[in-house]
PDB file of N, CA, C and O in Angstrom:
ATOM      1  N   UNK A   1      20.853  10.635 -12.390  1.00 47.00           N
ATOM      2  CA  UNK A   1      19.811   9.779 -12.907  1.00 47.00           C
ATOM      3  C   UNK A   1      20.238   9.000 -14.134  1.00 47.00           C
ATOM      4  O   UNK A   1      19.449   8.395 -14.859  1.00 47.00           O
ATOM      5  N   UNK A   2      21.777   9.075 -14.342  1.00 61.00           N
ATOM      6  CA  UNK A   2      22.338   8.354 -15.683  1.00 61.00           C
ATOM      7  C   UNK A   2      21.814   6.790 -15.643  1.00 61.00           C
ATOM      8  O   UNK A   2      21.380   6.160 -16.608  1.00 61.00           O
ATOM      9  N   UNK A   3      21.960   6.323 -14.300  1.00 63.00           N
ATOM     10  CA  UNK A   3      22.042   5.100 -14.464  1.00 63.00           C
ATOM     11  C   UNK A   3      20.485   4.394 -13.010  1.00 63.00           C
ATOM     12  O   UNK A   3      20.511   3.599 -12.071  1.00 63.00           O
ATOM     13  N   UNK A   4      19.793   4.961 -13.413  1.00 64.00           N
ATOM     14  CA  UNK A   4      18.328   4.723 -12.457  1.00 64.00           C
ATOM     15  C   UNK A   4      17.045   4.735 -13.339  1.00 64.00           C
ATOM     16  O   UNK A   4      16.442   5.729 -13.745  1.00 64.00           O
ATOM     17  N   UNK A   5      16.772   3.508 -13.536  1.00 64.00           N
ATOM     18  CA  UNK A   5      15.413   3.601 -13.992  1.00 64.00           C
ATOM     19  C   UNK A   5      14.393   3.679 -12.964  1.00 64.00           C
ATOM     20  O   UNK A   5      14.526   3.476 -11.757  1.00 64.00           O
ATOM     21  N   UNK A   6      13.315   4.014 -13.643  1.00 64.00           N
ATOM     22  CA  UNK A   6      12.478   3.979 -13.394  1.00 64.00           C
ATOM     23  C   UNK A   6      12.763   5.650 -11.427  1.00 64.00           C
ATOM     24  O   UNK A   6      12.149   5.876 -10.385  1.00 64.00           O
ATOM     25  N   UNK A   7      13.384   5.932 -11.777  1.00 66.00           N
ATOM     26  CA  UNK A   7      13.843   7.415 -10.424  1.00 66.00           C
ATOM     27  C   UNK A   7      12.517   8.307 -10.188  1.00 66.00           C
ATOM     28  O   UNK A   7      11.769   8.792 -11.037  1.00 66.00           O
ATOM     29  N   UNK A   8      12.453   8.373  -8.845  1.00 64.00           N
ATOM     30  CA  UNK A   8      11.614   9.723  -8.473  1.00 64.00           C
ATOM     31  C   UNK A   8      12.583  10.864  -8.136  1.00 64.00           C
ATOM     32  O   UNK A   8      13.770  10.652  -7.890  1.00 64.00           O
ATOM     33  N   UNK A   9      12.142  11.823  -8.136  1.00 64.00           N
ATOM     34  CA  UNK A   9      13.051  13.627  -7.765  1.00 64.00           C
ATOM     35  C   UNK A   9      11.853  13.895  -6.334  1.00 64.00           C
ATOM     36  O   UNK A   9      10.724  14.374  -6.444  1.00 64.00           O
ATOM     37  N   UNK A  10      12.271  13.599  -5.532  1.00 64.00           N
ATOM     38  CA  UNK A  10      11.758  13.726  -4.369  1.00 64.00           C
ATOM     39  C   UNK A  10      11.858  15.226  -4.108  1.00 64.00           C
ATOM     40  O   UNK A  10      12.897  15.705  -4.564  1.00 64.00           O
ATOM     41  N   UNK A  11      11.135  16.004  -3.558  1.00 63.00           N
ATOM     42  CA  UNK A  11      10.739  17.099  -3.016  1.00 63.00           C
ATOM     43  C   UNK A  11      10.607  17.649  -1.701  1.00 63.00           C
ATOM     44  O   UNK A  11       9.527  17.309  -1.218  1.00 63.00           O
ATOM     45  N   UNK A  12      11.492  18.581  -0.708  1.00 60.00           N
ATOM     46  CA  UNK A  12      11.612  18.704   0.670  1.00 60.00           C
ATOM     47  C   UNK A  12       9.879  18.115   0.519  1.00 60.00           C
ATOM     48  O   UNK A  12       9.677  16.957   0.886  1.00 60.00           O
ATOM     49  N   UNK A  13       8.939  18.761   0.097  1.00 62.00           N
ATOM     50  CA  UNK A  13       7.461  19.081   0.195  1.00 62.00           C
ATOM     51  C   UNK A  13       6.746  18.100   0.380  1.00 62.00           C
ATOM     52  O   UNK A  13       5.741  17.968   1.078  1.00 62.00           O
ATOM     53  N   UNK A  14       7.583  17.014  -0.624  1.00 64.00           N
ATOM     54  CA  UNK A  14       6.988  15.292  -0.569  1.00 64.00           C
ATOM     55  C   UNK A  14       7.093  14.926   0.635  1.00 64.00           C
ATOM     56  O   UNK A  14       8.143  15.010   1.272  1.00 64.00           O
ATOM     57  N   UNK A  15       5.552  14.286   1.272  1.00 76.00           N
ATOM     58  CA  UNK A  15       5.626  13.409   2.063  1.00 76.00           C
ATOM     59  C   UNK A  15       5.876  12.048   2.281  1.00 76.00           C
ATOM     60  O   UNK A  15       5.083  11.525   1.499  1.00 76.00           O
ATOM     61  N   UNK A  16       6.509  11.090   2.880  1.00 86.00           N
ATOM     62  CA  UNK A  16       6.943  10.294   2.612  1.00 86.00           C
ATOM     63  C   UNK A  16       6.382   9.294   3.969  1.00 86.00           C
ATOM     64  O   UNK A  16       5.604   8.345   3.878  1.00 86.00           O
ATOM     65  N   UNK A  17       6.972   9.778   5.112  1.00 91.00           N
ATOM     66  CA  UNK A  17       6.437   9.025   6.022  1.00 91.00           C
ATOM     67  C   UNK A  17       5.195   9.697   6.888  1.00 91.00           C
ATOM     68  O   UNK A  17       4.833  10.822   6.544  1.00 91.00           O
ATOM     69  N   UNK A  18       4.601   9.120   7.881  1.00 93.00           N
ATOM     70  CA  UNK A  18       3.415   9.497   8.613  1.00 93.00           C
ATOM     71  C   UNK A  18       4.071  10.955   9.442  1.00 93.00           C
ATOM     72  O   UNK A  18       3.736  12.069   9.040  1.00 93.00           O
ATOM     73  N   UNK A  19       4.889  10.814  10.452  1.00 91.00           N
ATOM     74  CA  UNK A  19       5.551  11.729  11.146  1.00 91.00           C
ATOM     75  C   UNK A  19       6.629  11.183  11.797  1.00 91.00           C
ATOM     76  O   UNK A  19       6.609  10.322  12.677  1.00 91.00           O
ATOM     77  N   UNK A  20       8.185  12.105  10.987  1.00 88.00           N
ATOM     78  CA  UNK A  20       9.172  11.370  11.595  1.00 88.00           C
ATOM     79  C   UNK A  20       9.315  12.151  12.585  1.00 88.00           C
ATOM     80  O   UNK A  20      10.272  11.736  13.240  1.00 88.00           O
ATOM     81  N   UNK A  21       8.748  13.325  13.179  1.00 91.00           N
ATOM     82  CA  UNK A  21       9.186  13.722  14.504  1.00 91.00           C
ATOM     83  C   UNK A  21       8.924  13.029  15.580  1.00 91.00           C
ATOM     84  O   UNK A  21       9.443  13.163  16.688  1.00 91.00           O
ATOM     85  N   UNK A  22       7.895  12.083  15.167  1.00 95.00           N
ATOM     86  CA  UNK A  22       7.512  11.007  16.877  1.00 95.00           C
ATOM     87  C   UNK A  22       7.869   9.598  16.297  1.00 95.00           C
ATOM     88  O   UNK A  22       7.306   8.544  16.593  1.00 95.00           O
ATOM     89  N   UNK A  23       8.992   9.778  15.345  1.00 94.00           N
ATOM     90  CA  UNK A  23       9.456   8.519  14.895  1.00 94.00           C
ATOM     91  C   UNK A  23       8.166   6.927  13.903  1.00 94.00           C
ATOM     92  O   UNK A  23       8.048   5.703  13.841  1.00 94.00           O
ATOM     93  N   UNK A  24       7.691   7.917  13.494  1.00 95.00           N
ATOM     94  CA  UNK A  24       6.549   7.196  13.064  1.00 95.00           C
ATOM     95  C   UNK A  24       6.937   7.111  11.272  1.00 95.00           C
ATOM     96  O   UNK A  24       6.864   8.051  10.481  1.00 95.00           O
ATOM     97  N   UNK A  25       7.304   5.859  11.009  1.00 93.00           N
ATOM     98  CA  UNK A  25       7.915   5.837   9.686  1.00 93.00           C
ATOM     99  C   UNK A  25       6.794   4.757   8.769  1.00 93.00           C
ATOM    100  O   UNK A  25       7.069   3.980   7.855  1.00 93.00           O
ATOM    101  N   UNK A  26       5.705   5.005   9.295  1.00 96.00           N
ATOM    102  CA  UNK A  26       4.998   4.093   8.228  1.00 96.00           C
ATOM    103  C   UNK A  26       4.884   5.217   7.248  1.00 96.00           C
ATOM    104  O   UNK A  26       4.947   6.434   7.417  1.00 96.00           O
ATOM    105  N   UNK A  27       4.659   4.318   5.932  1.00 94.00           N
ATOM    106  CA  UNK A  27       4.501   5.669   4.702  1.00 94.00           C
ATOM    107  C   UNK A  27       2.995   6.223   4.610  1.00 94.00           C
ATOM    108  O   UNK A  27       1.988   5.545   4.816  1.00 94.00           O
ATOM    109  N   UNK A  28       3.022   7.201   4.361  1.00 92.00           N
ATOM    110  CA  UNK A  28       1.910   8.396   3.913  1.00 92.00           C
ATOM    111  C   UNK A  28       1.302   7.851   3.264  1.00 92.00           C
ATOM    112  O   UNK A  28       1.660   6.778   2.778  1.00 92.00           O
ATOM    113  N   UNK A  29      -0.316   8.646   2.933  1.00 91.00           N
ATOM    114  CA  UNK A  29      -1.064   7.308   1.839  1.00 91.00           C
ATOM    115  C   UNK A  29      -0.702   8.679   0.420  1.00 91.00           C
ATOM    116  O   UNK A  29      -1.316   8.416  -0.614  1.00 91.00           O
ATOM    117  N   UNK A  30       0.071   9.830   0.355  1.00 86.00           N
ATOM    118  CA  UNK A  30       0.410  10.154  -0.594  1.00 86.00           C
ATOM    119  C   UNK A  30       2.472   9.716  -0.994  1.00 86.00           C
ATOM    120  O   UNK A  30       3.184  10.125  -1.911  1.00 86.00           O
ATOM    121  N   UNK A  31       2.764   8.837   0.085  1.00 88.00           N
ATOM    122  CA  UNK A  31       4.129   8.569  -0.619  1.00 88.00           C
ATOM    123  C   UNK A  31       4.794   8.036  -1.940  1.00 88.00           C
ATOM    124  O   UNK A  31       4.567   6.908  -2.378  1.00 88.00           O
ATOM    125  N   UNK A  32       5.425   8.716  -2.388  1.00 84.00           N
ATOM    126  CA  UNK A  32       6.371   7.646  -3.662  1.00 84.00           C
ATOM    127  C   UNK A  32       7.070   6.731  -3.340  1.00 84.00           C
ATOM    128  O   UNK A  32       7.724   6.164  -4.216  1.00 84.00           O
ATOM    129  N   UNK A  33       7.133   6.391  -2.256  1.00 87.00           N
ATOM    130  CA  UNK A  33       7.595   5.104  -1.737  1.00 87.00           C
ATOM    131  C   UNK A  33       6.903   4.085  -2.064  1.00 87.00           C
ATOM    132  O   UNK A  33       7.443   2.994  -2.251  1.00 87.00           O
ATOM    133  N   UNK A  34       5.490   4.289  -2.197  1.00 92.00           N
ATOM    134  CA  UNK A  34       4.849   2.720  -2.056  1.00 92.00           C
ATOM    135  C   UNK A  34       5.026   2.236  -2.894  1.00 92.00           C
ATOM    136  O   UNK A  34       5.081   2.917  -3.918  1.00 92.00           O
ATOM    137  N   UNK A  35       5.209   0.896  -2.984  1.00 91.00           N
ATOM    138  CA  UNK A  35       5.387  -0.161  -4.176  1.00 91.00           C
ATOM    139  C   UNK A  35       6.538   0.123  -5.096  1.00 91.00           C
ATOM    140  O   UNK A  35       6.545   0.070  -6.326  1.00 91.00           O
ATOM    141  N   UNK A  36       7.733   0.505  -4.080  1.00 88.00           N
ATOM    142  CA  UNK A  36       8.882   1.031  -4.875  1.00 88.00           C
ATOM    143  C   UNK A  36       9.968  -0.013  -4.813  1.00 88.00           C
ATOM    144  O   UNK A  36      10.861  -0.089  -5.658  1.00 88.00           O
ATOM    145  N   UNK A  37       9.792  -1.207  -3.263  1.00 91.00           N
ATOM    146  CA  UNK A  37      10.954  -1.976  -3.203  1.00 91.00           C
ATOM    147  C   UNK A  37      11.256  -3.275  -4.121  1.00 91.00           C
ATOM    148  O   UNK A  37      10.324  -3.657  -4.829  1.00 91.00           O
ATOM    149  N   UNK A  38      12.371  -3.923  -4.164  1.00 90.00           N
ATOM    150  CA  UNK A  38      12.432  -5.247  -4.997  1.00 90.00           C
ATOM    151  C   UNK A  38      11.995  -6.310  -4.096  1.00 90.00           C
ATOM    152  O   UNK A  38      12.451  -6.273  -2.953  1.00 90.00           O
ATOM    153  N   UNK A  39      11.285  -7.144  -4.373  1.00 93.00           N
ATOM    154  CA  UNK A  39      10.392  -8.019  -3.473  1.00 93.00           C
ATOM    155  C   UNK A  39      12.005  -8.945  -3.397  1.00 93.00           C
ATOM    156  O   UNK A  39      12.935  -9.090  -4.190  1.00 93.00           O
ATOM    157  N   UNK A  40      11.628  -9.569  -1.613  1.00 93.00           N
ATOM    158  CA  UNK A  40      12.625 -10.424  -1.571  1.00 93.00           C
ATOM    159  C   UNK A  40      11.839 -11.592  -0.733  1.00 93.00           C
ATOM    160  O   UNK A  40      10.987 -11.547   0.154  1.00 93.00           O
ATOM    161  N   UNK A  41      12.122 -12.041  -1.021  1.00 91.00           N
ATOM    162  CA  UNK A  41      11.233 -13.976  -0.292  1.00 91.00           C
ATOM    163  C   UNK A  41      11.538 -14.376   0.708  1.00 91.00           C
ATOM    164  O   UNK A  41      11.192 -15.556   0.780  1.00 91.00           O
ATOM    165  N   UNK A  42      12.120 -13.980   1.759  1.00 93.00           N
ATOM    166  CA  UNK A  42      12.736 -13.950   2.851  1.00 93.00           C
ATOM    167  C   UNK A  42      11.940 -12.896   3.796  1.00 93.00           C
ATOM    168  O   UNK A  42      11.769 -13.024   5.009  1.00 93.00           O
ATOM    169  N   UNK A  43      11.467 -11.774   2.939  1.00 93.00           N
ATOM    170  CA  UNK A  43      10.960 -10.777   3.797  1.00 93.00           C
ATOM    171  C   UNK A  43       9.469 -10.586   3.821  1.00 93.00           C
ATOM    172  O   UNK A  43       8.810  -9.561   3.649  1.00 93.00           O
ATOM    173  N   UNK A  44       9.157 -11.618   4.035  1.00 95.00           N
ATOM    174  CA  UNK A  44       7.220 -11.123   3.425  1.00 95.00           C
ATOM    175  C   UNK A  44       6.242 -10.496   4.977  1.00 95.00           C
ATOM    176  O   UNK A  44       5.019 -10.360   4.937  1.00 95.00           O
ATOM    177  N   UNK A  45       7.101 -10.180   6.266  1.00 96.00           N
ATOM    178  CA  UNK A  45       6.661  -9.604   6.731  1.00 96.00           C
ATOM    179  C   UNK A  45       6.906  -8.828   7.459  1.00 96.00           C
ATOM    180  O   UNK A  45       7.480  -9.141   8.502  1.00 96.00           O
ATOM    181  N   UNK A  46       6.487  -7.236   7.122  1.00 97.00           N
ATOM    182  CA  UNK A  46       6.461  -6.093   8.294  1.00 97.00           C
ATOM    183  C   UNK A  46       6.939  -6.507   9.793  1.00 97.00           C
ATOM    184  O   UNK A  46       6.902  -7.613  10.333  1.00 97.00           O
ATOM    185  N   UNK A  47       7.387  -5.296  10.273  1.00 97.00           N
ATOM    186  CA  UNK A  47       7.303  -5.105  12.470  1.00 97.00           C
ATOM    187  C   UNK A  47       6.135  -5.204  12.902  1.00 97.00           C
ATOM    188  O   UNK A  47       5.895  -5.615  14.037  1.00 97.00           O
ATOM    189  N   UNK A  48       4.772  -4.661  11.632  1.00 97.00           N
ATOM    190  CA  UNK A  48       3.873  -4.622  12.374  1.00 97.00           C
ATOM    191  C   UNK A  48       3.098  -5.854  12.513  1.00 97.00           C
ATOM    192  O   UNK A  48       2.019  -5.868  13.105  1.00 97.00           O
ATOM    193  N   UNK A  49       3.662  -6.965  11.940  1.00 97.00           N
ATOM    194  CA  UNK A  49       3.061  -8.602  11.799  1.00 97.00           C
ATOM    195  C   UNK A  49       2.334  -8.657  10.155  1.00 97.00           C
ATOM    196  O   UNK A  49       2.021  -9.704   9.589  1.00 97.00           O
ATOM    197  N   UNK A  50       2.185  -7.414   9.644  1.00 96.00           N
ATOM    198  CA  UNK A  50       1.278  -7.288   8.268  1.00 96.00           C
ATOM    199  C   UNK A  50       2.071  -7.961   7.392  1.00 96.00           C
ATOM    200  O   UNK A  50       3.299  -8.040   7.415  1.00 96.00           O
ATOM    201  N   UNK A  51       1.173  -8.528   6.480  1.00 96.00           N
ATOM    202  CA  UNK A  51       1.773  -9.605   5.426  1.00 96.00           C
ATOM    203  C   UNK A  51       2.637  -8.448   4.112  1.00 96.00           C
ATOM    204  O   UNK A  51       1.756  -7.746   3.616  1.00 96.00           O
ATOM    205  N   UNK A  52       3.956  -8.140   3.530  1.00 96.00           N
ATOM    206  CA  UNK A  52       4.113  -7.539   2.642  1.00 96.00           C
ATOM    207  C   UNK A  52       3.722  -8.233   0.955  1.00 96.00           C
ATOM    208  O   UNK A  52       3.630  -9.446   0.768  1.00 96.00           O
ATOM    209  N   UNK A  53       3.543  -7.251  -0.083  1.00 95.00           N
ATOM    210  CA  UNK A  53       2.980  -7.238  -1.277  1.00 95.00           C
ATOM    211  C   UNK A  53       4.268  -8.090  -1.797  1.00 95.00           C
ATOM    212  O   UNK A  53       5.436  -7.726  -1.660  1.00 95.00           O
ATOM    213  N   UNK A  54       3.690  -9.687  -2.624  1.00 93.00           N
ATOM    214  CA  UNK A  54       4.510 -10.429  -3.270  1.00 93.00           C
ATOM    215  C   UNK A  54       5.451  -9.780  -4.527  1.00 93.00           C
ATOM    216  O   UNK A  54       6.638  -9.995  -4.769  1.00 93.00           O
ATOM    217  N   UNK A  55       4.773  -9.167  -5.025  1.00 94.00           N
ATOM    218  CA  UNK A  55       5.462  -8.839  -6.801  1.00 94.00           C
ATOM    219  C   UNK A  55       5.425  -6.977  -6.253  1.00 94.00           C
ATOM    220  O   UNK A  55       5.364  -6.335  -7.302  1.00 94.00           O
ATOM    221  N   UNK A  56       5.438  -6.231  -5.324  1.00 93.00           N
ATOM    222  CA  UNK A  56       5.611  -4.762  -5.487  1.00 93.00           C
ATOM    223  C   UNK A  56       5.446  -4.403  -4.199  1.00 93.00           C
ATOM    224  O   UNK A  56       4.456  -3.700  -3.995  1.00 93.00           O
ATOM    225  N   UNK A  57       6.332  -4.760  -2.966  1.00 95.00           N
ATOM    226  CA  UNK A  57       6.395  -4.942  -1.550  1.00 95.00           C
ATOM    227  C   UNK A  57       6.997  -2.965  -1.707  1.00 95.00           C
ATOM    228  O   UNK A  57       7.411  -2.332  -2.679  1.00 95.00           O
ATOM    229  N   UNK A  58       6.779  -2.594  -0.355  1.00 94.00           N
ATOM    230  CA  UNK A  58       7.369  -1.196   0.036  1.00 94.00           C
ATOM    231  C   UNK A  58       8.663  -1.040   0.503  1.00 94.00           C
ATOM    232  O   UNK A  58       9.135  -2.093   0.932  1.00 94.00           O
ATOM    233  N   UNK A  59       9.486   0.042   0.571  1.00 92.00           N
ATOM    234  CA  UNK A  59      10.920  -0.176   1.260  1.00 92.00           C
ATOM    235  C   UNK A  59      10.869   0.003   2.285  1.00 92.00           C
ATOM    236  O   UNK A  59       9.761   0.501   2.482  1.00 92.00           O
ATOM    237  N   UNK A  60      11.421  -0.084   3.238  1.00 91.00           N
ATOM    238  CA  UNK A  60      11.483   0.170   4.869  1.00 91.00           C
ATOM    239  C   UNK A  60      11.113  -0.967   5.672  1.00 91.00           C
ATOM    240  O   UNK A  60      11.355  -2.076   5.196  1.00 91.00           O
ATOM    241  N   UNK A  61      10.641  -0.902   6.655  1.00 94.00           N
ATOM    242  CA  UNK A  61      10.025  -1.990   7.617  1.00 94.00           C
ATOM    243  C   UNK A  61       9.056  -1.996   7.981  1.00 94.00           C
ATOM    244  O   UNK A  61       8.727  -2.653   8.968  1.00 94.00           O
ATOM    245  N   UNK A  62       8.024  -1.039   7.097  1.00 96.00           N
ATOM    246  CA  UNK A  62       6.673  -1.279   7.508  1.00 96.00           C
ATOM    247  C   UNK A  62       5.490  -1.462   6.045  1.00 96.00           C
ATOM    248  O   UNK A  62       5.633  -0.595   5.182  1.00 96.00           O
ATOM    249  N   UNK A  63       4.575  -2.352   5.832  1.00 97.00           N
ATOM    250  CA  UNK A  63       4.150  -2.173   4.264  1.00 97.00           C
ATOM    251  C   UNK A  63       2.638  -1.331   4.901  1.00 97.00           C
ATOM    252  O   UNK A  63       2.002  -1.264   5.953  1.00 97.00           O
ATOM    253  N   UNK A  64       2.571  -0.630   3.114  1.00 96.00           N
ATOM    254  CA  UNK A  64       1.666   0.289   3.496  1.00 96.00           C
ATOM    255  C   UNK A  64       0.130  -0.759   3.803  1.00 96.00           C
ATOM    256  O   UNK A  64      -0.212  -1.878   3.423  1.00 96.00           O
ATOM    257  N   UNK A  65      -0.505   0.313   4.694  1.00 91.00           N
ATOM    258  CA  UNK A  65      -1.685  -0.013   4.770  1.00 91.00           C
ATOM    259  C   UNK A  65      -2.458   0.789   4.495  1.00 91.00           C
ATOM    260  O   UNK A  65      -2.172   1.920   4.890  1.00 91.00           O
ATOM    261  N   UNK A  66      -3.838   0.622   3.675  1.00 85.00           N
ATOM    262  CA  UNK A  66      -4.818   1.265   3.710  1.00 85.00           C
ATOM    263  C   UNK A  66      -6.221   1.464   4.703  1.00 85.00           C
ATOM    264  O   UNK A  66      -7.082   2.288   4.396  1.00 85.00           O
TER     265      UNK A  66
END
């Protein structure tokens, strides 16, 4: 963590995605993922057609939904 701001310490316990056993990688509505990626302008939208967050987008390929 010398050189990581702003780091989470993730936890086997932490949930992160919905269920990766049936390959289901949208994030949890308790993940530390959300609003963790660097927004890029090229990417403003999800697989699932959903528009991603301008200034605090999610990592992966799907943005969270509520």
């Amino acid at each position: 963590f010398d050189h990581c701001n702003d780091c989470y310490n993730v936890q086997d316990m932490d949930t992160l995605f919905v269920d990766v056993s049936i390959d289901d990688y949208h994030l949890d509505t308790g993940s530390v993922a959300i609003e963790r990626a660097i927004p890029i302008a090229t990417l403003d939208i999800d697989l699932d057609g959903q528009g991603r967050d301008v200034n605090m987008p999610d990592p992966g390929c799907y943005e969270f939904q509520e």
